[in-house]
Tab-separated table of C-alpha atoms in Angstrom:
chain	number	residue	atom	x	y	z
A	17	MET	CA	-25.460	-44.653	69.914
A	18	ARG	CA	-27.394	-41.559	68.927
A	19	LEU	CA	-25.759	-38.369	69.272
A	20	SER	CA	-28.077	-35.618	71.178
A	21	LYS	CA	-29.119	-32.415	69.351
A	22	LYS	CA	-26.638	-30.772	71.662
A	23	SER	CA	-23.608	-33.013	70.529
A	24	ILE	CA	-24.638	-32.539	66.959
A	25	ALA	CA	-24.834	-28.974	67.198
A	26	GLY	CA	-21.565	-28.644	68.893
A	27	ILE	CA	-20.171	-30.998	66.217
A	28	ILE	CA	-21.335	-28.747	63.580
A	29	ALA	CA	-20.023	-25.438	65.505
A	30	ALA	CA	-16.498	-27.877	65.342
A	31	LEU	CA	-16.721	-27.580	61.719
A	32	LEU	CA	-17.685	-24.518	60.672
A	33	ALA	CA	-14.835	-22.919	63.159
A	34	VAL	CA	-12.183	-25.043	61.088
A	35	ALA	CA	-13.605	-24.256	57.768
A	36	VAL	CA	-13.217	-20.356	58.906
A	37	VAL	CA	-10.161	-21.083	59.854
A	38	CYS	CA	-8.792	-23.133	56.601
A	39	GLY	CA	-10.548	-20.090	54.712
A	40	VAL	CA	-8.661	-17.324	56.377
A	41	ALA	CA	-5.172	-19.451	56.343
A	42	VAL	CA	-6.030	-20.108	52.447
A	43	TRP	CA	-6.763	-15.907	52.327
A	44	SER	CA	-3.564	-14.842	53.904
A	45	VAL	CA	-0.988	-17.341	53.647
A	46	PRO	CA	-0.720	-18.013	49.505
A	47	VAL	CA	-1.036	-21.602	49.387
A	48	PHE	CA	-1.966	-20.966	45.932
A	49	ARG	CA	-0.028	-19.037	43.648
A	50	VAL	CA	-0.464	-17.993	40.630
A	51	SER	CA	2.211	-19.931	38.292
A	52	GLU	CA	0.837	-19.128	34.911
A	53	VAL	CA	-1.601	-16.720	33.372
A	54	LYS	CA	-3.264	-18.211	30.155
A	55	VAL	CA	-4.202	-15.809	27.813
A	56	SER	CA	-6.243	-16.335	24.769
A	57	GLY	CA	-8.250	-14.761	21.941
A	58	THR	CA	-5.464	-12.652	20.709
A	59	LYS	CA	-5.068	-11.893	17.188
A	60	GLU	CA	-3.126	-8.019	17.268
A	61	LEU	CA	-2.065	-8.358	20.948
A	62	SER	CA	0.860	-10.686	22.608
A	63	ALA	CA	-0.252	-12.290	25.556
A	64	GLU	CA	2.559	-10.401	27.273
A	65	GLU	CA	0.679	-7.203	26.469
A	66	VAL	CA	-2.245	-8.726	28.159
A	67	GLU	CA	-0.962	-10.150	31.036
A	68	GLU	CA	0.854	-7.185	31.750
A	69	ALA	CA	-2.262	-5.263	31.718
A	70	SER	CA	-4.233	-7.704	33.646
A	71	GLY	CA	-1.712	-6.391	36.368
A	72	ILE	CA	-1.649	-10.368	37.765
A	73	HIS	CA	2.267	-11.488	38.715
A	74	HIS	CA	3.349	-15.071	39.072
A	75	GLY	CA	3.675	-15.974	43.127
A	76	ASP	CA	0.447	-13.363	43.641
A	77	ASN	CA	-2.091	-15.771	46.338
A	78	LEU	CA	-4.791	-16.797	43.621
A	79	VAL	CA	-7.488	-16.477	45.740
A	80	ARG	CA	-6.937	-12.642	46.044
A	81	VAL	CA	-6.370	-11.995	42.679
A	82	ASP	CA	-9.653	-9.549	41.732
A	83	VAL	CA	-10.359	-10.925	38.866
A	84	GLY	CA	-13.172	-8.599	38.224
A	85	GLU	CA	-10.615	-5.393	38.195
A	86	ALA	CA	-8.091	-7.721	36.165
A	87	ALA	CA	-11.056	-7.747	33.055
A	88	ARG	CA	-11.585	-4.458	33.560
A	89	ASP	CA	-7.879	-3.582	33.395
A	90	VAL	CA	-7.736	-5.900	30.158
A	91	ALA	CA	-10.849	-4.389	28.889
A	92	ALA	CA	-9.837	-0.546	28.561
A	93	LEU	CA	-6.600	-1.909	26.204
A	94	PRO	CA	-7.568	-0.255	23.020
A	95	TRP	CA	-7.949	-3.266	20.718
A	96	VAL	CA	-9.882	-5.290	23.606
A	97	ALA	CA	-13.769	-5.215	22.555
A	98	SER	CA	-14.340	-7.780	25.899
A	99	ALA	CA	-12.693	-9.797	28.195
A	100	THR	CA	-13.156	-12.240	31.402
A	101	VAL	CA	-11.063	-13.308	33.899
A	102	SER	CA	-11.018	-16.740	35.520
A	103	ARG	CA	-8.976	-18.310	38.408
A	104	SER	CA	-8.057	-21.797	37.606
A	105	PHE	CA	-7.106	-23.911	40.696
A	106	PRO	CA	-4.389	-24.809	41.813
A	107	SER	CA	-2.158	-22.185	40.285
A	108	SER	CA	-3.870	-20.673	36.924
A	109	VAL	CA	-5.458	-17.413	35.807
A	110	LYS	CA	-7.264	-17.686	32.674
A	111	VAL	CA	-7.627	-14.551	30.624
A	112	LYS	CA	-10.130	-14.973	27.614
A	113	LEU	CA	-10.774	-11.940	25.502
A	114	THR	CA	-12.757	-10.795	21.951
A	115	GLU	CA	-10.243	-8.385	19.730
A	116	HIS	CA	-12.112	-5.595	17.896
A	117	THR	CA	-12.199	-6.844	14.261
A	118	PRO	CA	-11.082	-3.837	11.703
A	119	VAL	CA	-12.874	-3.827	8.820
A	120	ALA	CA	-12.139	0.011	7.923
A	121	PHE	CA	-10.116	2.807	8.730
A	122	VAL	CA	-9.913	6.634	7.994
A	123	LYS	CA	-7.131	8.999	7.569
A	124	ASP	CA	-8.133	11.777	9.660
A	125	ASP	CA	-5.932	14.864	10.972
A	126	GLY	CA	-3.006	13.484	10.094
A	127	LYS	CA	-3.962	9.857	12.084
A	128	THR	CA	-5.226	7.176	10.937
A	129	ARG	CA	-8.065	6.047	12.717
A	130	LEU	CA	-9.123	2.009	13.079
A	131	ILE	CA	-12.971	1.040	12.882
A	132	ASP	CA	-14.514	-2.233	13.637
A	133	ASP	CA	-17.313	-3.991	11.958
A	134	ARG	CA	-19.746	-2.341	14.596
A	135	GLY	CA	-18.734	1.201	13.519
A	136	GLU	CA	-16.750	2.096	16.741
A	137	ASP	CA	-13.336	3.737	15.646
A	138	PHE	CA	-10.941	1.849	18.701
A	139	ALA	CA	-7.651	2.904	18.245
A	140	GLU	CA	-4.829	4.611	15.966
A	141	GLY	CA	-2.215	3.278	14.420
A	142	GLU	CA	-1.173	1.041	11.161
A	143	PRO	CA	-4.224	-0.593	9.645
A	144	PRO	CA	-4.008	-4.792	9.080
A	145	VAL	CA	-4.316	-6.991	6.681
A	146	GLY	CA	-8.218	-6.965	5.567
A	147	ALA	CA	-9.030	-3.176	6.518
A	148	VAL	CA	-10.249	-0.887	3.758
A	149	GLU	CA	-9.794	2.963	3.799
A	150	ILE	CA	-12.664	4.812	3.239
A	151	THR	CA	-12.264	8.062	1.028
A	152	GLY	CA	-14.659	10.481	-0.037
A	153	ASP	CA	-17.643	12.349	0.832
A	154	THR	CA	-18.101	10.915	4.667
A	155	GLY	CA	-20.803	13.301	5.354
A	156	THR	CA	-21.379	15.620	8.335
A	157	PRO	CA	-21.807	14.703	11.620
A	158	ASP	CA	-25.929	14.950	12.967
A	159	ASP	CA	-24.311	16.321	16.207
A	160	SER	CA	-23.259	19.580	15.497
A	161	GLY	CA	-21.969	20.178	19.514
A	162	GLU	CA	-18.586	19.688	20.826
A	163	ASP	CA	-19.078	15.436	20.623
A	164	ALA	CA	-19.611	16.041	16.785
A	165	ASP	CA	-17.374	13.328	14.874
A	166	ALA	CA	-16.427	13.091	11.830
A	167	LEU	CA	-16.386	9.335	11.957
A	168	HIS	CA	-19.793	9.244	12.852
A	169	THR	CA	-21.861	10.055	10.078
A	170	PRO	CA	-24.922	8.417	8.530
A	171	GLU	CA	-22.299	7.849	5.264
A	172	MET	CA	-19.746	6.281	7.629
A	173	GLU	CA	-22.546	4.153	9.036
A	174	GLU	CA	-23.445	2.577	5.708
A	175	ALA	CA	-19.934	2.434	4.376
A	176	VAL	CA	-18.790	0.439	7.344
A	177	ALA	CA	-21.761	-1.458	6.933
A	178	VAL	CA	-21.452	-2.800	3.132
A	179	LEU	CA	-17.585	-3.401	4.636
A	180	ALA	CA	-18.662	-6.029	7.387
A	181	ALA	CA	-21.304	-7.162	4.978
A	182	LEU	CA	-17.837	-8.560	3.434
A	183	PRO	CA	-16.425	-12.031	3.999
A	184	ASP	CA	-12.667	-11.800	4.736
A	185	ASP	CA	-11.339	-13.002	1.660
A	186	LEU	CA	-13.482	-10.717	-0.294
A	187	ARG	CA	-12.569	-7.534	1.687
A	188	GLY	CA	-9.235	-8.424	1.425
A	189	GLN	CA	-9.229	-7.507	-2.161
A	190	VAL	CA	-10.287	-3.918	-1.658
A	191	GLY	CA	-8.348	-0.888	-1.223
A	192	THR	CA	-10.503	1.756	-0.695
A	193	LEU	CA	-14.563	1.989	-0.880
A	194	ASP	CA	-15.348	5.689	-2.036
A	195	ILE	CA	-18.703	7.264	-0.704
A	196	GLU	CA	-18.942	9.237	-4.103
A	197	GLU	CA	-22.672	10.757	-2.545
A	198	ARG	CA	-25.196	9.253	-0.394
A	199	TYR	CA	-26.363	5.931	-1.518
A	200	SER	CA	-23.524	6.026	-3.813
A	201	MET	CA	-20.630	3.904	-2.795
A	202	ARG	CA	-17.658	2.452	-5.515
A	203	LEU	CA	-14.897	-0.421	-4.747
A	204	HIS	CA	-11.516	-0.191	-5.784
A	205	LEU	CA	-9.694	-3.328	-5.896
A	206	ARG	CA	-6.164	-3.680	-5.059
A	207	ASP	CA	-5.979	-5.161	-8.338
A	208	ASN	CA	-7.181	-2.147	-10.775
A	209	ARG	CA	-10.260	-3.457	-10.918
A	210	THR	CA	-13.527	-1.323	-9.515
A	211	VAL	CA	-17.111	-2.428	-8.160
A	212	TYR	CA	-19.811	-0.373	-7.939
A	213	TRP	CA	-22.148	-1.031	-5.166
A	214	GLY	CA	-24.225	1.806	-4.600
A	215	ALA	CA	-26.376	1.736	-1.538
A	216	ASP	CA	-26.150	0.389	2.121
A	217	GLU	CA	-28.941	-2.162	1.099
A	218	ASP	CA	-29.381	-5.639	-0.112
A	219	ASN	CA	-25.533	-6.415	1.477
A	220	ALA	CA	-25.186	-9.725	1.424
A	221	ASN	CA	-26.811	-11.175	-1.592
A	222	LYS	CA	-24.658	-7.894	-3.245
A	223	ALA	CA	-21.303	-9.602	-1.736
A	224	ARG	CA	-22.405	-12.766	-3.233
A	225	ALA	CA	-22.825	-10.745	-6.821
A	226	MET	CA	-19.364	-9.127	-6.329
A	227	ALA	CA	-17.743	-12.426	-5.514
A	228	ALA	CA	-19.393	-14.542	-8.780
A	229	ALA	CA	-18.586	-11.240	-10.741
A	230	LEU	CA	-14.536	-11.262	-10.657
A	231	GLN	CA	-14.636	-14.372	-11.918
A	232	LEU	CA	-15.282	-12.923	-15.100
A	233	GLU	CA	-13.508	-10.997	-17.634
A	234	GLY	CA	-13.967	-6.993	-17.214
A	235	THR	CA	-12.765	-3.685	-15.504
A	236	SER	CA	-15.509	-2.414	-14.008
A	237	PHE	CA	-18.481	-4.027	-12.322
A	238	ASP	CA	-21.949	-3.381	-11.198
A	239	VAL	CA	-23.835	-5.262	-8.211
A	240	SER	CA	-26.079	-2.482	-7.104
A	241	ASN	CA	-28.713	-4.586	-8.422
A	242	PRO	CA	-27.554	-7.974	-7.557
A	243	GLU	CA	-29.947	-10.212	-9.579
A	244	LEU	CA	-28.453	-7.657	-12.878
A	245	VAL	CA	-24.708	-7.827	-12.697
A	246	GLY	CA	-22.945	-5.122	-15.101
A	247	ALA	CA	-19.600	-5.857	-16.569
A	248	ARG	CA	-17.083	-4.118	-19.155
């Protein structure tokens, strides 16, 4: 039996009406409730801290969870570099985040400021394992206005670039990076050996030269020219 166009239109309208009613019901009545918030990507933060920051609670209507707002709230945590939040039907919310990678810290006006591998000072607190203290001539800000910040200087940017170029295991051996002057940096290792780095240039090759040099006898090494490493 062939249906007339009017009948087909009626059926479509009825189906749309049913869909709308179902949609309104699911939106209004918590058919899908949040029973779990799955957090991934944490190192320094706990899953509980992230879940609390998201503002999502067990029993919430999953359909009505504002994932955009939740992601912004999680991203506002000092340790979080980026965050995404998504629904996972029938009953879960997934929070995926990337934390800052702290490579350095500076003691400034009685505070310890943590700096990530992009040069951003993102938090204050106890430096984690692998973060290196930057000391010495940290320079002066290019901006002399009210927003001038002693952590945002060419010298500091170069020091952070050097530390970011070191593999984790190598950076973990370094206690402090001392800026002797512009283009002149020296690494002081935790076992009292030193490595003269020089300027912020050819960092990848210098890192490889440093790793090789530390296998040699001696307490002082010079990798400022990675093709001609000095040791004494």
